[in-house]
Amino acid sequence: MGAEVFELYLAGRAAEALDLAERYEWIARAFGDEMTVSSLMRVRMYVHTDVSQFPETVAVGEALLHRYQAGRYVVEEAKTLADLGASYVQVGRLVEGLHHMAQSARLLDSCRRGARYLSAMSSLIVAASTAELYEFAATAWDRLAVARAANGLPATSDNNSALGHAEMLLWWALRLDHLGHVQDARFRAGKAIEIARRWIADPTVNPGHLAPARCVLAIGLVVLGEADEACRVAQANLRPAREQELPWLTRLAHLAYGLSLRAAGALADAERELVAAQQLTHHGAGPDEKLIIGYELAMLGADPTGPGRYVRNALIDQTRQLWDLRLQRLAMFRQAQQRVELESRRAAVEWQLMRDPLTSLANRRHFDQMLDALSESDPDEPTVFLLIDIDKFKAVNDTYSHTTGDAVLRRVAELIVMHCRQGVDIPVRYAGDEFVVFLRALDLDSGVEVAERICAAVRAVDFDDVSPGLTVTLSIGVVTWHPGMTGEDLFQAADERLYEAKRRGRDQVAA
Ligand code: GH3
Ligand code: MG
């Protein structure tokens, strides 16, 4: 279903793609096919972006992000954070946009570098380029290349990844050139040329994909001051590029030829080409590409010797101001990255504070928090509380060793977890050899059954690998939580049941 919608999107039939995506999404929801729902939502996001409907992109993106966060799909979450971050930037919600990108980068740092990582990383690079964070995008491109190689993919290939990198370097170079940072501009342009030449020389590249590489080459040559060669390359490339009938490629080809002609001094012809490029900017041109075309056209009309020089000066002034804003944005992004780093470190510390280091179960601190939450929870939802204690555990320590005791605690914790519903029940190591479990949405009888199963499992398990001849049993007290009961009431009631189980001879459940 997703593929069919994607085809329509690639063919530029946005309205039809949206309509079909919505209908398929409805069907996928009805069948509970959540993965298809998510992938259709993603396509809808891209279609809206493509036709510059950014508020719609934001709405779909936020819903999608929520789904991935709830499902703990970290790579998809990172990808959506990046896509949504770019949309926030487009609608002027800069702080949120940069924060989302920083979160995305942070998540990707800790991800497995598989195929989905490559896709998420590409989204992050697109987002960073949209926000003109060239410095960050450049290092991300390098990282992507390393990850591609690790996944057995060549650096150049017919997906446009390498050329996207070269294009970004070009916009960066041209803007540096506009500011008069000639050396820096040439350095970036040189790298873009390197990528383009590698691409052109690669015999495995489909000849149809050579036109964009030649555009990159020509623009790079302009920045290096080699106008004649740039003209030759750009002129010969114009027709093959146009024949592919891709608006972005036609635009790039006109821009390349226009810049080459301008550099060679053929201003009237340059104007014709640049106007042709400008007319195609509504087909998905990035903000910097639009800026560059506008600048080049304005410069053509701003004669440095006549009164046009005032226009020229104003243009240069505004270019500087825009650049300064870009640098401020970069600094804001770095701050966002630091903030995200601190947030995640704090979350890790908090997580550790809530864990028992021996068994990795929640600890007593977490337990106390849960009791508070329980007092505020839905009074109609029954909750059963188990208090579990290992029988004669002191003797295990004394007869075998403290290390053996630790191994027993870990094994018992594992067995308890195995009988809990993941994400629903909450097992806790309360203290020493005492565990508690909250069984949510369960009545007393079912709670007793779970307790009996845990008891039987520990009784049946072979502890020979921990220490030969060792057997372990549990006593368990079971109570239900009633509205109005404090944590202390609950614990005391369970403790009374537990004491009864011990008094009656241990290795049993009392409710
Ligand atoms: P009962 O059947 O009445 O529960 O007898 P018991 O021996 O289990 O009772 P008691 O509460 O006296 O013993 C608990 C023991 O657990 C005492 C303590 O040395 C031991 N203990 C507490 N924490 C740890 C730990 O982290 N590791 C080990 N190995 N032992 C621990
Ligand atoms: Mg005990």
XYZ file of C-alpha atoms in Angstrom, residues 155-417:
263
model
C 30.301 5.526 -1.553
C 28.856 6.455 -4.956
C 25.696 4.734 -6.023
C 22.588 5.555 -7.921
C 20.768 6.767 -4.883
C 21.489 10.467 -4.770
C 23.310 10.431 -1.450
C 26.791 11.440 -2.640
C 25.428 14.150 -4.918
C 23.309 15.549 -2.097
C 26.546 15.982 -0.192
C 28.211 17.718 -3.139
C 25.234 20.058 -3.597
C 25.303 21.059 0.048
C 29.037 21.828 -0.251
C 28.287 23.986 -3.293
C 25.630 26.120 -1.588
C 28.014 26.549 1.286
C 30.832 27.505 -1.102
C 28.699 29.990 -3.064
C 27.511 31.739 0.081
C 31.091 32.000 1.359
C 32.030 33.377 -2.039
C 29.284 36.024 -1.802
C 30.806 37.103 1.523
C 34.277 37.368 -0.002
C 35.671 34.352 1.911
C 37.408 33.194 -1.227
C 39.804 30.576 0.212
C 37.139 28.929 2.301
C 34.735 28.931 -0.644
C 37.316 27.306 -2.905
C 38.063 24.621 -0.342
C 34.351 23.569 -0.180
C 33.971 23.811 -3.957
C 37.087 21.643 -4.385
C 35.501 18.922 -2.271
C 32.262 19.121 -4.260
C 34.234 18.811 -7.507
C 36.066 15.800 -6.123
C 32.757 14.029 -5.443
C 31.398 14.966 -8.888
C 34.508 13.780 -10.722
C 34.528 10.483 -8.834
C 30.897 10.060 -9.814
C 31.538 10.874 -13.481
C 34.504 8.481 -13.628
C 32.566 5.638 -11.984
C 31.671 3.124 -14.757
C 28.893 1.641 -12.615
C 26.924 4.908 -12.492
C 23.900 4.946 -14.771
C 24.614 7.480 -17.619
C 21.265 9.135 -16.860
C 22.655 10.142 -13.472
C 25.677 11.963 -14.890
C 23.834 15.225 -15.611
C 23.529 16.319 -11.951
C 27.219 15.501 -11.399
C 28.157 17.727 -14.368
C 26.050 20.571 -12.914
C 27.956 20.241 -9.648
C 31.253 20.165 -11.531
C 30.435 23.332 -13.505
C 29.330 25.329 -10.443
C 32.404 24.157 -8.536
C 34.632 25.328 -11.398
C 32.950 28.755 -11.307
C 33.893 29.122 -7.634
C 37.473 28.087 -8.470
C 37.566 30.853 -11.127
C 37.757 28.489 -14.094
C 34.967 30.131 -16.073
C 35.789 28.787 -19.541
C 35.856 25.154 -18.534
C 32.717 25.697 -16.448
C 30.953 27.132 -19.529
C 31.957 24.170 -21.655
C 30.752 21.603 -19.137
C 27.499 23.464 -18.337
C 26.558 24.184 -21.919
C 27.082 20.603 -23.099
C 25.098 19.381 -20.089
C 22.033 21.600 -20.557
C 20.224 19.471 -23.115
C 20.781 16.035 -21.562
C 19.682 17.468 -18.222
C 16.493 19.023 -19.638
C 15.593 15.841 -21.496
C 15.067 14.068 -18.183
C 12.163 16.436 -17.456
C 12.924 16.650 -13.744
C 12.274 20.219 -12.538
C 15.041 20.136 -9.909
C 17.599 18.910 -12.456
C 16.541 21.426 -15.116
C 16.832 24.167 -12.499
C 20.292 23.001 -11.475
C 21.431 22.861 -15.101
C 20.195 26.415 -15.796
C 21.828 27.650 -12.624
C 25.128 25.983 -13.540
C 25.105 27.470 -17.020
C 23.954 30.879 -15.772
C 26.733 31.080 -13.175
C 29.312 29.958 -15.748
C 28.161 32.615 -18.249
C 28.181 35.286 -15.561
C 31.734 34.302 -14.607
C 32.746 34.438 -18.275
C 31.257 37.948 -18.576
C 28.285 37.055 -20.822
C 25.800 38.893 -18.605
C 22.762 38.963 -20.908
C 22.937 35.201 -21.501
C 23.584 34.626 -17.796
C 20.401 36.561 -16.978
C 18.334 34.360 -19.293
C 19.638 31.174 -17.623
C 19.283 32.447 -14.060
C 15.702 33.600 -14.708
C 14.942 30.128 -16.065
C 16.396 28.628 -12.865
C 14.430 31.011 -10.654
C 11.165 30.098 -12.344
C 11.661 26.520 -11.194
C 12.426 27.220 -7.523
C 8.921 26.349 -6.338
C 9.705 22.699 -7.172
C 11.336 21.884 -3.859
C 14.353 24.249 -3.911
C 15.952 24.644 -0.480
C 16.081 28.063 1.188
C 19.768 28.537 0.410
C 19.365 27.619 -3.256
C 16.622 30.253 -3.603
C 18.792 32.778 -1.821
C 21.726 32.103 -4.128
C 19.702 32.426 -7.342
C 18.136 35.668 -6.079
C 21.525 37.062 -5.133
C 23.112 36.244 -8.489
C 20.239 37.843 -10.399
C 20.264 40.969 -8.238
C 24.019 41.309 -8.717
C 23.569 41.260 -12.492
C 21.445 44.380 -12.217
C 23.631 46.184 -9.698
C 26.250 47.951 -11.797
C 29.191 48.729 -9.466
C 30.022 52.006 -11.243
C 26.602 53.709 -11.473
C 23.919 54.294 -8.851
C 23.469 50.521 -8.967
C 26.351 50.417 -6.491
C 23.963 51.403 -3.678
C 21.817 48.383 -4.483
C 24.958 46.305 -4.528
C 26.141 47.573 -1.155
C 22.727 46.945 0.396
C 22.718 43.418 -1.029
C 26.157 42.630 0.387
C 25.104 44.076 3.736
C 22.013 41.909 3.895
C 23.986 38.848 2.823
C 26.297 39.435 5.806
C 23.353 39.816 8.150
C 21.805 36.575 6.921
C 25.122 34.846 7.425
C 25.342 36.168 10.984
C 21.855 34.830 11.635
C 22.982 31.476 10.323
C 25.943 31.490 12.710
C 23.620 32.334 15.592
C 21.421 29.417 14.584
C 24.454 27.157 14.579
C 25.320 28.307 18.107
C 21.716 27.674 19.173
C 21.964 24.175 17.754
C 25.167 23.477 19.693
C 23.420 24.651 22.851
C 20.459 22.405 22.072
C 22.879 19.490 21.700
C 24.409 20.247 25.094
C 20.977 20.496 26.664
C 19.906 17.166 25.177
C 23.151 15.588 26.412
C 22.488 16.848 29.944
C 18.855 15.720 29.824
C 19.829 12.218 28.778
C 22.567 11.972 31.396
C 20.113 13.073 34.054
C 17.596 10.493 32.833
C 20.278 7.781 33.003
C 21.179 8.763 36.568
C 17.512 8.794 37.553
C 17.034 5.382 35.992
C 19.979 4.034 37.978
C 18.637 5.545 41.180
C 15.413 3.607 40.607
C 17.161 0.269 39.943
C 18.581 -2.423 42.174
C 22.121 -3.057 40.923
C 22.156 -6.777 41.785
C 18.956 -7.859 39.998
C 18.223 -4.830 37.764
C 14.664 -4.812 39.096
C 13.061 -1.595 40.263
C 14.168 -0.749 43.805
C 12.474 0.543 46.924
C 12.733 4.166 45.824
C 10.786 3.306 42.687
C 8.353 1.322 44.808
C 7.595 4.367 46.970
C 6.908 6.440 43.863
C 4.584 3.762 42.545
C 2.631 3.726 45.783
C 2.046 7.466 45.414
C 0.885 6.935 41.844
C -1.397 4.115 42.980
C -3.247 6.442 45.369
C -4.077 8.649 42.375
C -4.932 5.840 39.958
C -8.336 4.646 38.786
C -10.124 3.213 41.875
C -12.109 0.820 39.695
C -9.020 -0.888 38.365
C -8.130 -3.763 40.695
C -4.471 -4.131 41.650
C -3.049 -7.174 43.411
C 0.051 -6.876 45.533
C 2.445 -9.766 46.174
C 5.015 -9.730 48.963
C 7.575 -12.466 48.273
C 10.262 -13.621 50.695
C 12.886 -16.336 50.244
C 12.673 -19.027 52.896
C 15.626 -19.473 55.250
C 17.779 -17.321 53.037
C 20.182 -16.573 55.856
C 21.043 -20.283 55.848
C 21.940 -20.108 52.131
C 24.462 -17.401 52.875
C 25.789 -19.236 55.914
C 25.927 -22.747 54.394
C 27.238 -21.789 50.948
C 28.526 -18.246 50.585
C 27.373 -14.688 50.143
C 28.216 -14.986 46.423
C 25.926 -18.010 46.177
C 23.250 -15.967 47.974
C 23.632 -13.228 45.370
C 23.287 -15.742 42.530
C 20.099 -17.081 44.136
C 18.671 -13.550 44.422
C 19.366 -12.959 40.728
C 17.810 -16.262 39.685
C 14.700 -15.680 41.811
C 14.358 -12.176 40.299
C 14.519 -13.667 36.782
C 11.833 -16.204 37.627
C 9.575 -13.502 39.044
C 10.027 -11.359 35.913
